[in-house]
Coordinates of C-alpha atoms in Angstrom, one line a residue:
X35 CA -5.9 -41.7 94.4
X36 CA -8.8 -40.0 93.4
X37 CA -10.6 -40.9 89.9
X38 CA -9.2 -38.2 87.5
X39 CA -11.6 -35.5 85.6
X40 CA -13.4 -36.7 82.7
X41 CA -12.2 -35.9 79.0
X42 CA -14.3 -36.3 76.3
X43 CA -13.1 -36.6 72.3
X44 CA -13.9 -33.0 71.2
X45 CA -11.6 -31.8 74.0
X46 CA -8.7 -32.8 71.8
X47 CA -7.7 -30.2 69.4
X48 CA -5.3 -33.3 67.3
X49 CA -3.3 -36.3 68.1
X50 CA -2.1 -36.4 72.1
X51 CA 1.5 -36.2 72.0
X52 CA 3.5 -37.0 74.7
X53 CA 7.3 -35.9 74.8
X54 CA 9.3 -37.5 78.0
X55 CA 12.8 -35.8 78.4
X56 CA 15.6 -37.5 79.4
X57 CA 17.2 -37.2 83.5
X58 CA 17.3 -40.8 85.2
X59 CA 15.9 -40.6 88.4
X60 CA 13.6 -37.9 87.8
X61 CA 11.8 -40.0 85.2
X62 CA 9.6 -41.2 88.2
X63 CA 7.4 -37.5 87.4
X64 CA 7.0 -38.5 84.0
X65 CA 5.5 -41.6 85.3
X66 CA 2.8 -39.4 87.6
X67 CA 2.1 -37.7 84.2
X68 CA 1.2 -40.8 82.8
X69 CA -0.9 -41.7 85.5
X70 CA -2.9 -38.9 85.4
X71 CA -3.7 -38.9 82.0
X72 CA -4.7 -42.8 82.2
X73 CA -7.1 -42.2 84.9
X74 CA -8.4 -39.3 82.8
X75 CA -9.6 -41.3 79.7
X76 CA -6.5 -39.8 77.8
X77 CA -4.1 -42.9 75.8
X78 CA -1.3 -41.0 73.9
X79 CA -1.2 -41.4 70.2
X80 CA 2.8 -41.0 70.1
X81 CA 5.0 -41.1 72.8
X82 CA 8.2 -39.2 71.7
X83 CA 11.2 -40.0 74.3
X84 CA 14.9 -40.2 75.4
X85 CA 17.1 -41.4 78.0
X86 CA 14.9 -42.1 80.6
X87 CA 12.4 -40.6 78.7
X88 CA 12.7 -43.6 76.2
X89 CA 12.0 -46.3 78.4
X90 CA 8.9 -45.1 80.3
X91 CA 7.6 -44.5 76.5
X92 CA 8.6 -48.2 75.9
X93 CA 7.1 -49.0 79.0
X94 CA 3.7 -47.7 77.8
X95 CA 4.0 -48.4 74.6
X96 CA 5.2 -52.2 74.8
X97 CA 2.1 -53.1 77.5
X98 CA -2.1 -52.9 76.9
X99 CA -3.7 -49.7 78.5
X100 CA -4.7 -51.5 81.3
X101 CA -1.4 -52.6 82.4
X102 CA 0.5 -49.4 81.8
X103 CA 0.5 -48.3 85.0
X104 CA 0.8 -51.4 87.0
X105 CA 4.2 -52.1 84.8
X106 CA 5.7 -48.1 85.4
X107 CA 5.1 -49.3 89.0
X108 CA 6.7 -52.2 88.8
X109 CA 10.1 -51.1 86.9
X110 CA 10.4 -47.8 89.3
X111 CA 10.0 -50.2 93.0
X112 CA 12.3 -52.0 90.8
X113 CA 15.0 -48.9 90.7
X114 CA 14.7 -48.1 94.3
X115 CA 17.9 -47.8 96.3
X116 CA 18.2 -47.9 99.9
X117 CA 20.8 -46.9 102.2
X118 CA 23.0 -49.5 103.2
X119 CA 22.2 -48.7 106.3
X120 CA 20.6 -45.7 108.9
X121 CA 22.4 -43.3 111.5
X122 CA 20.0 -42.4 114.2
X123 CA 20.1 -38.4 114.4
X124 CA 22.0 -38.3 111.7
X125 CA 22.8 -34.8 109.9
X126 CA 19.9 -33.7 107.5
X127 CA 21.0 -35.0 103.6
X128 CA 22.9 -37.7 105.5
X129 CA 20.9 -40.8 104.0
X130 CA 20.8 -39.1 100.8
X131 CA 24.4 -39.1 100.3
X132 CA 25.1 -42.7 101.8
X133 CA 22.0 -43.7 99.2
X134 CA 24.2 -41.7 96.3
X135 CA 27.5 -43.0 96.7
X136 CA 25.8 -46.2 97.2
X137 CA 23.9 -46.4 94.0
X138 CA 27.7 -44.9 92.2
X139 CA 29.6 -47.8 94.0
X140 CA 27.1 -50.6 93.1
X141 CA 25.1 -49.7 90.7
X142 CA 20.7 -50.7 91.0
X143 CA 20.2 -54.4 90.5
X144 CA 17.5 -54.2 87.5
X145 CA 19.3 -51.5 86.0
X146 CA 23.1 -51.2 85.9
X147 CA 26.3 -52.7 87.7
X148 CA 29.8 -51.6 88.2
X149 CA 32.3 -52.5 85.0
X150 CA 35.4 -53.2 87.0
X151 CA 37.9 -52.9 84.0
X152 CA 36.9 -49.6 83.1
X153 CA 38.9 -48.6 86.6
X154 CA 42.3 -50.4 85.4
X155 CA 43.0 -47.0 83.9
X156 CA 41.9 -44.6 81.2
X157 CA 43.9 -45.8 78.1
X158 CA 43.0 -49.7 79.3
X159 CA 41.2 -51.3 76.4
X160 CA 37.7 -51.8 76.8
X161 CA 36.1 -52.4 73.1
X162 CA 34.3 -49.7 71.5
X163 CA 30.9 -51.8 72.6
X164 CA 32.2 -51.6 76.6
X165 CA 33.5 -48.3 77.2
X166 CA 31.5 -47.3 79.8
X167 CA 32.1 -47.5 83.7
X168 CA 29.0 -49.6 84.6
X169 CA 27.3 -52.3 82.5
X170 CA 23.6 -52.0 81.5
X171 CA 23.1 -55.7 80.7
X172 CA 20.9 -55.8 83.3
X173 CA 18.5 -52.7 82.1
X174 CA 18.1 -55.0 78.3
X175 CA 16.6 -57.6 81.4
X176 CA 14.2 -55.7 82.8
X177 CA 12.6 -53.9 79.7
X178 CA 12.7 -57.2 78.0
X179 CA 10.8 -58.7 81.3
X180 CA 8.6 -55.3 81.0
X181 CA 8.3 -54.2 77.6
X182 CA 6.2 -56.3 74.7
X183 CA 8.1 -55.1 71.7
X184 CA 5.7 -56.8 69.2
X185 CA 3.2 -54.5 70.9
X186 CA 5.4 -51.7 70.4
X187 CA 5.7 -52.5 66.6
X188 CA 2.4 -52.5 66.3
X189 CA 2.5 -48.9 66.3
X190 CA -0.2 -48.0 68.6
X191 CA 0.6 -45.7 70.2
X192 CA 3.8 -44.8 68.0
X193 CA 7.0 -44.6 69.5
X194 CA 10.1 -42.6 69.0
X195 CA 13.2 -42.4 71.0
X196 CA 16.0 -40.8 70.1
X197 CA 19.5 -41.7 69.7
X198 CA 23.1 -39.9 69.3
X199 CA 25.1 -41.1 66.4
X200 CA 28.2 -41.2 67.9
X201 CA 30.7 -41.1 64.8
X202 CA 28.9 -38.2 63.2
X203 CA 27.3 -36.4 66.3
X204 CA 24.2 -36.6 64.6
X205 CA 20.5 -37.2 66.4
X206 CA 18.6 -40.0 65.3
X207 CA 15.1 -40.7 65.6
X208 CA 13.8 -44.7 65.9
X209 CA 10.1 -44.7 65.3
X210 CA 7.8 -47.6 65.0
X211 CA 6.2 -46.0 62.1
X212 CA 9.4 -46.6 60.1
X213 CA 10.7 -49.6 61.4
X214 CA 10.8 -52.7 63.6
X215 CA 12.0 -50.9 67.3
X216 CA 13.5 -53.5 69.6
X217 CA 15.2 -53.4 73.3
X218 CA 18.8 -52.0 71.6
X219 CA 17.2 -48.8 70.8
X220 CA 15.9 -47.9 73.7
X221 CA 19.1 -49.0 75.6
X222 CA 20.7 -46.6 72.8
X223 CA 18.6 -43.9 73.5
X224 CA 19.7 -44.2 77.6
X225 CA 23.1 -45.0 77.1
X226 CA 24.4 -41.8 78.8
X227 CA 28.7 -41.7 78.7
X228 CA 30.9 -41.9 80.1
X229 CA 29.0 -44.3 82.5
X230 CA 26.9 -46.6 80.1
X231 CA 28.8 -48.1 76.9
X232 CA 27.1 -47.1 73.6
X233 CA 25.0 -49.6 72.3
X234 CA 25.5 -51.1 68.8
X235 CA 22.4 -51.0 66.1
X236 CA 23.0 -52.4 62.5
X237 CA 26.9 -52.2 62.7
X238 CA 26.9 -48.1 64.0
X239 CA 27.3 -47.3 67.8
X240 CA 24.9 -44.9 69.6
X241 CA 25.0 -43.1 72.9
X242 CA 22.2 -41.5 74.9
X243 CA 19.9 -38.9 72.5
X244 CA 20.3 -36.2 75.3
X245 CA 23.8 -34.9 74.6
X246 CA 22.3 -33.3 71.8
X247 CA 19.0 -33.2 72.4
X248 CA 17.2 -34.1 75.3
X249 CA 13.8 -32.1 74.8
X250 CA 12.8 -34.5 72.0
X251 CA 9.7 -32.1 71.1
X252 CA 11.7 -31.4 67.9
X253 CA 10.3 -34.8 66.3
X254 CA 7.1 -33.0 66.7
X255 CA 7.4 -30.4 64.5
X256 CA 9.4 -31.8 61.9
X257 CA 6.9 -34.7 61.2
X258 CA 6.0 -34.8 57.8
X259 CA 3.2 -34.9 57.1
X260 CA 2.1 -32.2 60.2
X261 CA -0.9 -32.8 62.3
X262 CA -3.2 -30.9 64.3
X263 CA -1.7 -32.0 68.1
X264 CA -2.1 -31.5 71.6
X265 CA 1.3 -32.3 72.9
X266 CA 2.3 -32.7 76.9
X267 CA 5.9 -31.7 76.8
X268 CA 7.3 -33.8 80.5
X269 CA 10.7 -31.6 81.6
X270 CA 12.7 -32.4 84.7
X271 CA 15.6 -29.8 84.4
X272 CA 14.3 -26.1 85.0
X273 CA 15.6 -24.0 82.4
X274 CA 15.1 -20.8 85.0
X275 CA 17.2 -20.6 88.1
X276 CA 18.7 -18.7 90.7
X277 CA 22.4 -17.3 91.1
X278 CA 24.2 -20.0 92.5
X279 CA 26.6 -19.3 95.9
X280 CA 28.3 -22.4 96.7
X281 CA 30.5 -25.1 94.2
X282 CA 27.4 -27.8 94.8
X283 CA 24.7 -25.2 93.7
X284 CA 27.1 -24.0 90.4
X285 CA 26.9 -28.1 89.9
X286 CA 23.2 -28.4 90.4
X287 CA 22.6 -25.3 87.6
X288 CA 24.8 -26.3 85.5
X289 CA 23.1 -29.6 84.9
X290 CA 19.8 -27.7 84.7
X291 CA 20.9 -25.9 81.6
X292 CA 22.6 -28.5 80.1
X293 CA 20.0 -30.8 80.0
X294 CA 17.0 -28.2 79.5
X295 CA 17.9 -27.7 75.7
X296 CA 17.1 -24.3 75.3
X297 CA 13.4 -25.3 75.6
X298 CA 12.2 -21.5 75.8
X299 CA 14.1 -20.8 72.8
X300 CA 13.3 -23.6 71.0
X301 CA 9.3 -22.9 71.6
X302 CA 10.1 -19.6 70.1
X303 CA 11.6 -20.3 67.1
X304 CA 8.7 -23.1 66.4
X305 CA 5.9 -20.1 66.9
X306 CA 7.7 -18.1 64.4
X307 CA 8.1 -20.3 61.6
X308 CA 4.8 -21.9 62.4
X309 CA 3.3 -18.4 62.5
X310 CA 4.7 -17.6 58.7
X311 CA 3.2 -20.9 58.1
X312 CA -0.3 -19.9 58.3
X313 CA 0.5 -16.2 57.0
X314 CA 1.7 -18.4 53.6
X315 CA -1.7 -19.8 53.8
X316 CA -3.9 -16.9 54.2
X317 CA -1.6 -15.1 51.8
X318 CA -2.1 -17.9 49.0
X319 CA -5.8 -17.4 49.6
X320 CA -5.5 -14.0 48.5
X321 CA -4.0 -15.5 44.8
X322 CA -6.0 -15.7 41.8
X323 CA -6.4 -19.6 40.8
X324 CA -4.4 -19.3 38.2
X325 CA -1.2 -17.9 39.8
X326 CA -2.1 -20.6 42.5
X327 CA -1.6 -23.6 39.7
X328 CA 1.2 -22.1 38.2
X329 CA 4.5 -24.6 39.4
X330 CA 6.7 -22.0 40.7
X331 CA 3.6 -20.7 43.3
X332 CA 2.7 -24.1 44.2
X333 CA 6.2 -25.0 45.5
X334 CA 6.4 -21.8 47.4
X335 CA 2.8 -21.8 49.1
X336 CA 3.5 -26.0 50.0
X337 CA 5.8 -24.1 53.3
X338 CA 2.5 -22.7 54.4
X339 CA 0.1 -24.8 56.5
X340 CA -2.8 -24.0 59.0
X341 CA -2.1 -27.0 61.4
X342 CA -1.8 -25.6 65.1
X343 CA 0.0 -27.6 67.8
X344 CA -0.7 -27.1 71.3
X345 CA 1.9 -27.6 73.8
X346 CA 1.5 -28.6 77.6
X347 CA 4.5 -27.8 79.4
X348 CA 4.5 -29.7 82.7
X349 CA 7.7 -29.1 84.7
X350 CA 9.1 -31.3 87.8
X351 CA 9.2 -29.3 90.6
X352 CA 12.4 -29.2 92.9
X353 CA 12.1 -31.0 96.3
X354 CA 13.2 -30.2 99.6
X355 CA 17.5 -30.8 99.6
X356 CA 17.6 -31.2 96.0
X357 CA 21.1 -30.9 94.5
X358 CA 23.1 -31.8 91.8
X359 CA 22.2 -35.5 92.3
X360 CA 18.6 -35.4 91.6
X361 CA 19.4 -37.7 88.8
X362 CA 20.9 -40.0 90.7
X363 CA 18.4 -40.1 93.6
X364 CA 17.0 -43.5 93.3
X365 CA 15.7 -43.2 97.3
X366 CA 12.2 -44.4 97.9
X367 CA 11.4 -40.9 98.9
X368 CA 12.1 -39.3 95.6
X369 CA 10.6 -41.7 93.1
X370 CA 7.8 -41.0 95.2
X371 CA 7.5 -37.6 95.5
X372 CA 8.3 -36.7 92.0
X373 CA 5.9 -39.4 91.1
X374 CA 3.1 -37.7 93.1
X375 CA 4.3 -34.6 91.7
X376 CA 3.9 -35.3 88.3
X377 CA 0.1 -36.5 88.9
X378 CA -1.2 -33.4 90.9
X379 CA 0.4 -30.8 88.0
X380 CA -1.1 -33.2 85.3
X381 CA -4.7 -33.4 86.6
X382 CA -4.5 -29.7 87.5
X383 CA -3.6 -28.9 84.4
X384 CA -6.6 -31.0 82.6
X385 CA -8.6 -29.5 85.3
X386 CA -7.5 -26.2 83.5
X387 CA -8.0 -27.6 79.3
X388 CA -6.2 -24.3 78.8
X389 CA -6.6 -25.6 74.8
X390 CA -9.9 -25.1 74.6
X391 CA -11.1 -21.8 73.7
X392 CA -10.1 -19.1 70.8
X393 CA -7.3 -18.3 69.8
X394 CA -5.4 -16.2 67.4
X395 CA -5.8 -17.8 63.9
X396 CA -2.2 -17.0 62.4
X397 CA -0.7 -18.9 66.1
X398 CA 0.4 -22.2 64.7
X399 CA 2.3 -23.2 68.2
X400 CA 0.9 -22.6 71.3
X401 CA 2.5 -23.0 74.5
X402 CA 0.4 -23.4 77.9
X403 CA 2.4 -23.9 81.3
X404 CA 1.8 -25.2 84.9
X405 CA 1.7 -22.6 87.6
X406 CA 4.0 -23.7 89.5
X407 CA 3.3 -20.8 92.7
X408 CA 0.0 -23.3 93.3
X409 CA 1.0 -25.8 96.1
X410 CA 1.7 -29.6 95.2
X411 CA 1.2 -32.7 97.3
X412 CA 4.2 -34.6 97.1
X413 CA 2.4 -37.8 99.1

């Protein structure tokens, strides 16, 4: 690939953010991001992720700049499943099935494997730590094979990944700045049910972050304190669709808007409160010094804030046969694709540097999007 274009420090208006949203086999676009912003000069400061999400953030996080890519490489040839076998002239979408039903019935090698007992029956005893219908013992191998966790700790870039709590329901965030992450919280973060176990960290169980909230931009906002941040939001399910007219299609949408998280809504609700954020600010301006001092004004004008936070929406696009096992679609074909995907709407995008420029003063969140009508080499 051709060298990326050339990013120089004033470019960034803040910290570079980058948020990685959960949706297994589609994390292979998130990995084209990546690439992208590497060969353009740009390291993240915080990589924010879960699910999948969570362990291509570990994978950049736990390895030197240098090696980043060459290690995403390795652990996504590492998740490639093949057909068993080929049918000459086969029906379109016929390798793609045998390739899904093979990776249900078998599992990926590197990643997870078939937990026989979980088939004895539904009320068969399992363990709270092994309810799941595959094992991932064999993912904790491969991130700690990939993955430098004292790197991680080091906190550069910081990591988050986020984690259901799954006797209160409530999301948890792991970050490095916090606390020592290891290989069990990203395994957390991932562990998607019914078909991965929950994964045990200091006495609690945890399941995969994305049942509650797998557009982890969230972690974002709330930071405390806030910072001035350009952030590249990677999403895989399209919150926008089409009327669906078969069963397979009502499947396919379905999943899109599960695991989408009300990102448009979320967005909106940030602008706002952001927005009344700098309004605090200009208003308190307006005060008198002394009112300003006075205990009662301070605590109210603390809300207000003139940090801004620019948002890069990059969105996977959806390939030719895609169906309601895109997340499952391990094939060479697709990791590849989306992979390529993800690197031609990233350097098309910094191509664009739709963050530089003037901008409305009381806009605390800005959002900027991919146009997605431009073609994309898939490779």
């Amino acid at each position: 690939m051709a060298d990326g274009p050339n990013s120089q420090p004033n470019d960034h208006p803040g910290q570079i953010v980058l948020v990685l949203q959960g949706g297994g086999a589609l994390g292979s676009y998130q990995a084209g991001v990546y690439e992208a912003l590497h060969e353009a000069g740009i390291e993240p400061d915080w990589i924010i992720g879960t699910s999948i999400g969570a362990i291509n953030a570990s994978l950049i996080a736990g390895n030197p700049p240098e090696q980043r890519v060459e290690r995403l490489r390795e652990f996504w040839k590492r998740m490639e499943q093949k057909p068993p076998f080929t049918v000459p002239g086969a029906w379109p979408g016929f390798h793609d099935a045998l390739g899904y039903w093979t990776t249900l019935m078998r599992g990926i090698p590197g990643f997870f494997t078939p937990n026989p007992f979980a088939h004895v029956g539904l009320d068969y005893p399992l363990g709270a730590d092994q309810v799941g219908y595959y094992s991932t013992g064999a993912l904790e191998q491969t991130l700690l094979q990939l993955v430098d966790f004292s790197l991680v700790n080091r906190c550069t870039p910081r990591l988050t990944v986020g984690a259901a709590h799954l006797r209160t329901s409530q999301m948890r965030y792991f970050d490095s700045r916090d606390h020592n992450i290891d290989v069990k919280h990203v395994m957390a973060s991932g562990a998607l049910p019914p078909a991965f176990p929950p994964v045990r960290i200091d006495g609690e169980l945890y399941w995969d972050g994305g049942i509650l909230s797998n557009t982890p931009t969230e972690a974002v906002f709330d930071d405390n304190p806030r910072k001035n941040s350009l952030i590249f939001a990677v999403h895989m399910w399209n919150p926008a669709g089409s009327e669906p007219q078969t069963m397979a299609e009502v499947l396919n949408r379905h999943k899109d808007i599960q695991y989408s998280s009300r990102i448009a809504s979320h967005i909106a609700r940030q602008q706002q409160t952001h927005r009344l954020r700098h309004i605090i600010t200009e208003l308190t301006s307006l005060l008198p010094n002394d009112v300003r001092q006075q205990p009662a004004v301070k605590t109210m004008t603390a809300y207000g804030c003139f940090t801004r936070m620019h948002v890069v929406r990059l969105l996977a696009p959806q390939l030719e046969r895609e169906n309601y096992t895109k997340d499952v679609d391990f094939s060479p074909s697709g990791i590849s694709q989306r992979w390529h995907a993800g690197y031609a709407h990233t350097r098309r995008m910094l191509e664009r540097r739709p963050w530089i420029g003037s901008f409305d003063p009381l806009a605390g969140v800005i959002l900027h999007e991919e146009d997605h009508s431009l073609p994309v080499a898939t490779g």
